[in-house]
GROMACS .gro file of C-alpha atoms in nm:
model
  336
    1MET     CA    1   0.778  -4.963  -2.502
    2SER     CA    2   1.015  -4.992  -2.155
    3VAL     CA    3   1.195  -4.654  -2.359
    4ALA     CA    4   0.934  -4.396  -2.456
    5VAL     CA    5   0.773  -4.437  -2.148
    6ALA     CA    6   1.098  -4.349  -2.005
    7GLU     CA    7   1.158  -4.107  -2.213
    8VAL     CA    8   0.803  -3.962  -2.084
    9LYS     CA    9   0.909  -3.945  -1.751
   10VAL     CA   10   1.236  -3.782  -1.831
   11GLU     CA   11   1.049  -3.543  -2.010
   12THR     CA   12   0.745  -3.486  -1.775
   13GLN     CA   13   1.084  -3.481  -1.492
   14VAL     CA   14   1.217  -3.138  -1.690
   15VAL     CA   15   0.891  -2.920  -1.762
   16ILE     CA   16   0.902  -2.987  -1.309
   17LYS     CA   17   1.184  -2.910  -1.196
   18ASN     CA   18   1.265  -2.594  -1.382
   19PRO     CA   19   0.920  -2.421  -1.366
   20VAL     CA   20   0.927  -2.031  -1.509
   21SER     CA   21   0.580  -1.845  -1.437
   22LYS     CA   22   0.549  -1.596  -1.713
   23SER     CA   23   0.510  -1.275  -1.432
   24LYS     CA   24   0.843  -1.383  -1.306
   25ARG     CA   25   1.016  -1.365  -1.655
   26TRP     CA   26   0.804  -1.047  -1.631
   27LEU     CA   27   0.964  -0.901  -1.360
   28PRO     CA   28   1.273  -0.740  -1.436
   29LEU     CA   29   1.137  -0.585  -1.722
   30THR     CA   30   0.812  -0.476  -1.487
   31LEU     CA   31   0.993  -0.343  -1.160
   32VAL     CA   32   1.240  -0.133  -1.397
   33LEU     CA   33   0.896   0.011  -1.559
   34ALA     CA   34   0.772   0.078  -1.242
   35VAL     CA   35   1.077   0.271  -1.048
   36SER     CA   36   1.102   0.515  -1.336
   37TYR     CA   37   0.760   0.525  -1.340
   38GLY     CA   38   0.772   0.640  -0.956
   39LEU     CA   39   1.077   0.822  -1.027
   40VAL     CA   40   0.982   1.058  -1.360
   41LEU     CA   41   0.682   1.152  -1.146
   42ALA     CA   42   0.834   1.277  -0.805
   43ASN     CA   43   1.075   1.424  -1.017
   44PHE     CA   44   0.802   1.691  -1.147
   45PRO     CA   45   0.876   2.038  -1.014
   46ILE     CA   46   0.626   2.080  -0.656
   47ASP     CA   47   0.504   2.432  -0.717
   48VAL     CA   48   0.353   2.349  -1.055
   49PHE     CA   49   0.087   2.150  -0.952
   50LYS     CA   50  -0.206   2.184  -0.806
   51ASP     CA   51  -0.375   2.099  -0.483
   52ARG     CA   52   0.096   2.079  -0.353
   53ASP     CA   53  -0.017   2.391  -0.069
   54ASN     CA   54  -0.261   2.184   0.039
   55TYR     CA   55  -0.001   1.872   0.135
   56LEU     CA   56   0.267   2.095   0.224
   57ASN     CA   57   0.034   2.263   0.497
   58TYR     CA   58  -0.088   1.840   0.623
   59VAL     CA   59   0.276   1.785   0.616
   60LEU     CA   60   0.338   2.088   0.906
   61ASN     CA   61   0.028   2.089   1.029
   62SER     CA   62  -0.083   1.728   1.058
   63ASP     CA   63  -0.067   1.673   1.421
   64ILE     CA   64  -0.251   2.007   1.533
   65ILE     CA   65  -0.536   1.871   1.327
   66LEU     CA   66  -0.526   1.547   1.437
   67SER     CA   67  -0.532   1.674   1.785
   68ILE     CA   68  -0.852   1.938   1.673
   69ASN     CA   69  -1.048   1.584   1.520
   70ALA     CA   70  -0.963   1.377   1.858
   71SER     CA   71  -1.050   1.616   2.105
   72ALA     CA   72  -1.381   1.676   1.842
   73GLY     CA   73  -1.448   1.335   1.950
   74LEU     CA   74  -1.420   0.967   1.790
   75LEU     CA   75  -1.677   0.990   1.556
   76THR     CA   76  -1.496   1.311   1.408
   77LEU     CA   77  -1.184   1.173   1.455
   78PHE     CA   78  -1.230   0.839   1.243
   79ALA     CA   79  -1.423   1.025   0.972
   80ASN     CA   80  -1.115   1.242   0.894
   81GLU     CA   81  -0.852   1.050   0.809
   82PRO     CA   82  -0.646   1.027   1.086
   83LEU     CA   83  -0.384   0.729   0.957
   84TRP     CA   84  -0.307   0.986   0.646
   85LEU     CA   85  -0.284   1.245   0.980
   86LEU     CA   86  -0.086   0.997   1.146
   87LEU     CA   87   0.163   0.927   0.842
   88ASN     CA   88   0.225   1.303   0.778
   89THR     CA   89   0.326   1.417   1.107
   90LEU     CA   90   0.519   1.091   1.156
   91MET     CA   91   0.647   1.233   0.723
   92LYS     CA   92   0.766   1.613   0.981
   93GLN     CA   93   0.941   1.408   1.189
   94VAL     CA   94   1.189   1.272   0.906
   95PHE     CA   95   1.153   1.462   0.540
   96GLU     CA   96   1.137   1.845   0.525
   97PRO     CA   97   0.781   1.935   0.341
   98GLU     CA   98   0.892   1.866   0.015
   99GLN     CA   99   1.012   1.606   0.057
  100ALA     CA  100   0.776   1.405   0.185
  101ILE     CA  101   0.566   1.509  -0.076
  102ARG     CA  102   0.825   1.354  -0.365
  103PHE     CA  103   0.863   1.060  -0.069
  104TYR     CA  104   0.469   1.037  -0.074
  105ILE     CA  105   0.456   1.012  -0.460
  106PHE     CA  106   0.775   0.762  -0.539
  107MET     CA  107   0.620   0.566  -0.327
  108SER     CA  108   0.304   0.494  -0.437
  109ALA     CA  109   0.316   0.535  -0.767
  110THR     CA  110   0.603   0.228  -0.750
  111THR     CA  111   0.341   0.026  -0.552
  112PHE     CA  112   0.043   0.075  -0.761
  113SER     CA  113   0.224   0.097  -1.119
  114PHE     CA  114   0.500  -0.256  -1.043
  115LEU     CA  115   0.152  -0.428  -0.914
  116PHE     CA  116  -0.045  -0.308  -1.213
  117LEU     CA  117   0.127  -0.409  -1.475
  118ARG     CA  118   0.229  -0.761  -1.280
  119LYS     CA  119  -0.120  -0.860  -1.284
  120ASP     CA  120  -0.124  -0.946  -1.673
  121PRO     CA  121   0.186  -0.897  -1.829
  122GLY     CA  122   0.105  -1.030  -2.220
  123ASN     CA  123  -0.038  -0.656  -2.227
  124ILE     CA  124   0.253  -0.475  -2.100
  125VAL     CA  125   0.202  -0.282  -2.370
  126TRP     CA  126  -0.143  -0.170  -2.281
  127LEU     CA  127  -0.108  -0.182  -1.903
  128VAL     CA  128   0.154   0.068  -1.896
  129LEU     CA  129  -0.036   0.317  -2.150
  130PHE     CA  130  -0.338   0.293  -1.820
  131LEU     CA  131  -0.102   0.474  -1.595
  132PHE     CA  132  -0.123   0.724  -1.843
  133VAL     CA  133  -0.509   0.729  -1.813
  134PRO     CA  134  -0.572   1.124  -1.666
  135GLN     CA  135  -0.789   0.971  -1.412
  136ILE     CA  136  -0.527   0.674  -1.338
  137VAL     CA  137  -0.137   0.957  -1.334
  138LYS     CA  138  -0.375   1.279  -1.209
  139ASN     CA  139  -0.357   1.034  -0.818
  140TYR     CA  140   0.004   1.024  -0.813
  141ILE     CA  141   0.058   1.447  -0.960
  142ILE     CA  142  -0.271   1.653  -0.751
  143HIS     CA  143  -0.469   1.373  -0.535
  144LEU     CA  144  -0.149   1.242  -0.344
  145ARG     CA  145  -0.417   1.125  -0.092
  146GLN     CA  146  -0.585   0.925  -0.269
  147GLY     CA  147  -0.287   0.726  -0.446
  148VAL     CA  148  -0.121   0.666  -0.081
  149ALA     CA  149  -0.446   0.510  -0.014
  150ILE     CA  150  -0.544   0.346  -0.370
  151SER     CA  151  -0.224   0.193  -0.339
  152ILE     CA  152  -0.228   0.056  -0.046
  153PHE     CA  153  -0.609  -0.128  -0.122
  154PHE     CA  154  -0.367  -0.302  -0.449
  155ILE     CA  155  -0.144  -0.407  -0.192
  156GLY     CA  156  -0.471  -0.567  -0.042
  157TRP     CA  157  -0.629  -0.647  -0.319
  158THR     CA  158  -0.338  -0.859  -0.439
  159LEU     CA  159  -0.104  -0.972  -0.233
  160VAL     CA  160  -0.316  -1.095   0.087
  161GLY     CA  161  -0.564  -1.347   0.085
  162GLY     CA  162  -0.817  -1.372   0.263
  163LYS     CA  163  -0.892  -1.216   0.654
  164LYS     CA  164  -0.537  -1.029   0.634
  165ARG     CA  165  -0.695  -0.904   0.261
  166TRP     CA  166  -0.930  -0.710   0.459
  167MET     CA  167  -0.792  -0.625   0.732
  168VAL     CA  168  -0.546  -0.390   0.426
  169MET     CA  169  -0.817  -0.313   0.302
  170MET     CA  170  -0.958  -0.173   0.561
  171LEU     CA  171  -0.665   0.087   0.659
  172THR     CA  172  -0.757   0.296   0.358
  173PRO     CA  173  -1.068   0.530   0.494
  174PHE     CA  174  -0.860   0.646   0.711
  175ILE     CA  175  -0.612   0.780   0.424
  176HIS     CA  176  -0.904   0.940   0.224
  177ALA     CA  177  -1.283   0.889   0.309
  178SER     CA  178  -1.401   0.824  -0.065
  179PHE     CA  179  -1.294   0.431   0.034
  180PHE     CA  180  -1.519   0.382   0.326
  181PHE     CA  181  -1.821   0.402   0.041
  182VAL     CA  182  -1.552   0.133  -0.197
  183LEU     CA  183  -1.583  -0.069   0.103
  184ILE     CA  184  -1.980  -0.037   0.143
  185LEU     CA  185  -1.980  -0.145  -0.239
  186LEU     CA  186  -1.724  -0.463  -0.208
  187VAL     CA  187  -1.975  -0.582   0.054
  188LEU     CA  188  -2.248  -0.509  -0.065
  189ASN     CA  189  -2.153  -0.733  -0.377
  190LYS     CA  190  -2.021  -1.028  -0.160
  191PHE     CA  191  -2.361  -1.022  -0.002
  192THR     CA  192  -2.534  -1.033  -0.313
  193THR     CA  193  -2.315  -1.330  -0.461
  194ARG     CA  194  -2.360  -1.523  -0.186
  195LEU     CA  195  -2.745  -1.448  -0.219
  196ARG     CA  196  -2.710  -1.590  -0.604
  197LEU     CA  197  -2.882  -1.338  -0.780
  198SER     CA  198  -2.942  -1.322  -1.102
  199GLY     CA  199  -2.777  -1.100  -1.315
  200VAL     CA  200  -3.108  -0.865  -1.370
  201LEU     CA  201  -3.190  -0.824  -1.004
  202ARG     CA  202  -2.830  -0.764  -0.854
  203ILE     CA  203  -2.760  -0.504  -1.169
  204SER     CA  204  -3.098  -0.355  -1.021
  205VAL     CA  205  -3.002  -0.408  -0.627
  206PHE     CA  206  -2.631  -0.181  -0.780
  207PHE     CA  207  -2.870   0.069  -0.934
  208VAL     CA  208  -3.072   0.119  -0.562
  209ALA     CA  209  -2.767   0.102  -0.440
  210GLY     CA  210  -2.621   0.385  -0.632
  211LEU     CA  211  -2.993   0.586  -0.554
  212LEU     CA  212  -2.922   0.597  -0.214
  213PHE     CA  213  -2.613   0.728  -0.204
  214THR     CA  214  -2.702   0.953  -0.426
  215LEU     CA  215  -2.954   1.079  -0.128
  216SER     CA  216  -2.806   1.048   0.136
  217VAL     CA  217  -2.391   1.067   0.105
  218GLY     CA  218  -2.398   1.514   0.194
  219TYR     CA  219  -2.649   1.426   0.520
  220LEU     CA  220  -2.395   1.145   0.585
  221ALA     CA  221  -2.138   1.367   0.572
  222ALA     CA  222  -2.225   1.678   0.790
  223ALA     CA  223  -2.368   1.371   1.063
  224VAL     CA  224  -1.989   1.253   1.088
  225GLY     CA  225  -1.797   1.586   1.109
  226ALA     CA  226  -1.634   1.493   0.815
  227ARG     CA  227  -1.420   1.775   0.604
  228GLN     CA  228  -1.584   1.679   0.303
  229ALA     CA  229  -1.947   1.835   0.469
  230ASN     CA  230  -1.738   2.203   0.392
  231GLU     CA  231  -1.534   2.099   0.133
  232TYR     CA  232  -1.769   2.005  -0.137
  233ALA     CA  233  -2.168   2.086  -0.243
  234PHE     CA  234  -2.264   1.723  -0.355
  235SER     CA  235  -2.387   1.891  -0.656
  236ALA     CA  236  -2.211   1.842  -0.994
  237GLU     CA  237  -2.342   2.130  -1.142
  238GLY     CA  238  -2.134   2.250  -1.532
  239ILE     CA  239  -2.097   1.878  -1.584
  240SER     CA  240  -2.091   1.863  -1.964
  241GLY     CA  241  -2.160   1.432  -1.956
  242LEU     CA  242  -1.969   1.331  -2.213
  243GLY     CA  243  -1.747   1.124  -1.944
  244PHE     CA  244  -2.094   0.969  -1.894
  245ILE     CA  245  -2.149   0.879  -2.182
  246PHE     CA  246  -1.836   0.754  -2.254
  247TRP     CA  247  -1.839   0.488  -1.888
  248LEU     CA  248  -2.267   0.403  -1.994
  249THR     CA  249  -2.081   0.233  -2.319
  250ILE     CA  250  -1.802   0.136  -2.097
  251LEU     CA  251  -2.064  -0.029  -1.934
  252PHE     CA  252  -2.297  -0.151  -2.231
  253VAL     CA  253  -1.944  -0.318  -2.374
  254PHE     CA  254  -1.916  -0.529  -2.039
  255ILE     CA  255  -2.292  -0.624  -2.041
  256PHE     CA  256  -2.229  -0.742  -2.370
  257GLN     CA  257  -2.007  -1.005  -2.307
  258GLY     CA  258  -2.240  -1.237  -2.144
  259ALA     CA  259  -2.343  -1.317  -1.770
  260SER     CA  260  -2.008  -1.549  -1.680
  261PHE     CA  261  -1.856  -1.261  -1.738
  262ILE     CA  262  -2.077  -1.033  -1.564
  263LYS     CA  263  -2.056  -1.260  -1.261
  264ARG     CA  264  -1.656  -1.244  -1.301
  265TYR     CA  265  -1.638  -0.888  -1.237
  266SER     CA  266  -1.968  -0.845  -1.080
  267PHE     CA  267  -1.777  -0.593  -0.875
  268GLU     CA  268  -1.630  -0.399  -1.160
  269VAL     CA  269  -1.987  -0.321  -1.274
  270PHE     CA  270  -2.131  -0.239  -0.979
  271VAL     CA  271  -1.877   0.045  -0.961
  272LEU     CA  272  -1.983   0.153  -1.294
  273ILE     CA  273  -2.319   0.143  -1.240
  274PHE     CA  274  -2.271   0.345  -0.896
  275TYR     CA  275  -2.110   0.622  -1.041
  276LEU     CA  276  -2.364   0.668  -1.345
  277CYS     CA  277  -2.646   0.688  -1.076
  278ALA     CA  278  -2.483   0.969  -0.932
  279TYR     CA  279  -2.312   1.125  -1.221
  280PHE     CA  280  -2.543   1.395  -1.266
  281PHE     CA  281  -2.567   1.451  -0.847
  282ILE     CA  282  -2.245   1.486  -0.636
  283GLU     CA  283  -1.959   1.600  -0.784
  284VAL     CA  284  -1.765   1.305  -0.515
  285SER     CA  285  -1.908   0.997  -0.682
  286GLY     CA  286  -1.616   1.105  -0.930
  287ARG     CA  287  -1.356   1.003  -0.682
  288VAL     CA  288  -1.480   0.726  -0.510
  289PHE     CA  289  -1.507   0.604  -0.957
  290GLU     CA  290  -1.135   0.705  -0.913
  291SER     CA  291  -0.997   0.486  -0.665
  292THR     CA  292  -1.177   0.150  -0.793
  293LEU     CA  293  -1.075   0.251  -1.205
  294PHE     CA  294  -0.788   0.043  -1.227
  295ILE     CA  295  -0.956  -0.250  -1.154
  296VAL     CA  296  -1.208  -0.197  -1.436
  297LEU     CA  297  -0.950  -0.166  -1.626
  298LEU     CA  298  -0.795  -0.454  -1.632
  299ALA     CA  299  -1.109  -0.596  -1.644
  300GLY     CA  300  -1.162  -0.491  -1.978
  301LEU     CA  301  -0.794  -0.625  -2.130
  302THR     CA  302  -0.979  -0.971  -2.034
  303MET     CA  303  -1.215  -0.975  -2.258
  304LYS     CA  304  -1.225  -1.133  -2.645
  305GLY     CA  305  -1.326  -1.023  -2.972
  306TRP     CA  306  -1.501  -0.719  -2.991
  307GLY     CA  307  -1.577  -0.643  -2.680
  308LYS     CA  308  -1.161  -0.629  -2.642
  309LEU     CA  309  -1.127  -0.367  -2.919
  310ALA     CA  310  -1.430  -0.179  -2.841
  311PHE     CA  311  -1.313  -0.143  -2.469
  312LEU     CA  312  -0.888  -0.088  -2.603
  313SER     CA  313  -0.996   0.208  -2.880
  314SER     CA  314  -1.264   0.356  -2.604
  315ILE     CA  315  -1.016   0.417  -2.392
  316LEU     CA  316  -0.763   0.547  -2.626
  317PHE     CA  317  -0.967   0.746  -2.749
  318TYR     CA  318  -1.112   0.870  -2.395
  319SER     CA  319  -0.766   0.955  -2.278
  320VAL     CA  320  -0.607   1.197  -2.644
  321PHE     CA  321  -0.941   1.364  -2.641
  322SER     CA  322  -0.923   1.428  -2.224
  323TYR     CA  323  -0.515   1.544  -2.305
  324ALA     CA  324  -0.658   1.704  -2.631
  325LEU     CA  325  -0.917   1.906  -2.481
  326ARG     CA  326  -0.657   2.011  -2.198
  327PHE     CA  327  -0.357   2.072  -2.441
  328ASP     CA  328  -0.350   2.520  -2.397
  329GLN     CA  329  -0.349   2.423  -2.029
  330PRO     CA  330  -0.078   2.449  -1.762
  331TRP     CA  331   0.045   2.063  -1.691
  332LEU     CA  332  -0.200   1.978  -1.925
  333GLY     CA  333  -0.440   2.080  -1.670
  334PHE     CA  334  -0.233   1.929  -1.345
  335GLY     CA  335  -0.090   2.269  -1.368
  336VAL     CA  336  -0.170   2.614  -1.167
   0.00000   0.00000   0.00000
């Protein structure tokens, strides 16, 4: 009897002495994949993609833009992504404009993909495929400012806890303005969680919040002097509705997972409802949704059975179909 007890103790000690987590086992592969992703995207030609002239201009003239915004007042300064302008001002001192663009792409794409692949190593094949979903990869090809902000937001979301987590995430609206709304949604979601509202009531609150955003965002942008007030029409003319049907389907799949899933992933459900409420009314809602799409994808991977199968097959079909529609366009629709 004593021998058996001793054997159990020895076995227990061995397990405790040499713990090897799944994430550590996958670390070399995720690092290689992330660096490769960043390197490939950063080494594409600079002048063949949409909006690159705009980003080159930021590197060259952000100090001037920052000065103009500051002279217009603090509200205008902070509403027009001052941290992004400051980053470009610093980049100008270190890099040539094209090198700065490549640096942004490499750092943001590598950081994002590394954190993304580390979240669920057991589904690494699907995570790699998700990196090429059009609304994900475009952040490291054409919407570079948004890609930088997403990578910083993801650092806060993943690596830092408590107040420090919020401090990191609160930097992001000053890089990309969509995160003002992301943070508002986070706070509202946290508030409804503390109130312990029922699932139906929380969904109703989310729906009302989406409608209020739709009605007010244009006025808010104009009131604070945000550049988006002049750059966007705050309408969604010419939208086909296919995206609405697709993401509505994903929302239903999430809801049918039951109350426990909705409670655990309430923010992911919230951003889906928010996006769908504003889909036919304002184009900027898409930018807000794209800033949080990665956490929706991660939530979908946690489902079991038919839900996960429906989710993965839908995302795969959506991505392939999106690329097929743009197959004859330069660089699959990302080019000029």
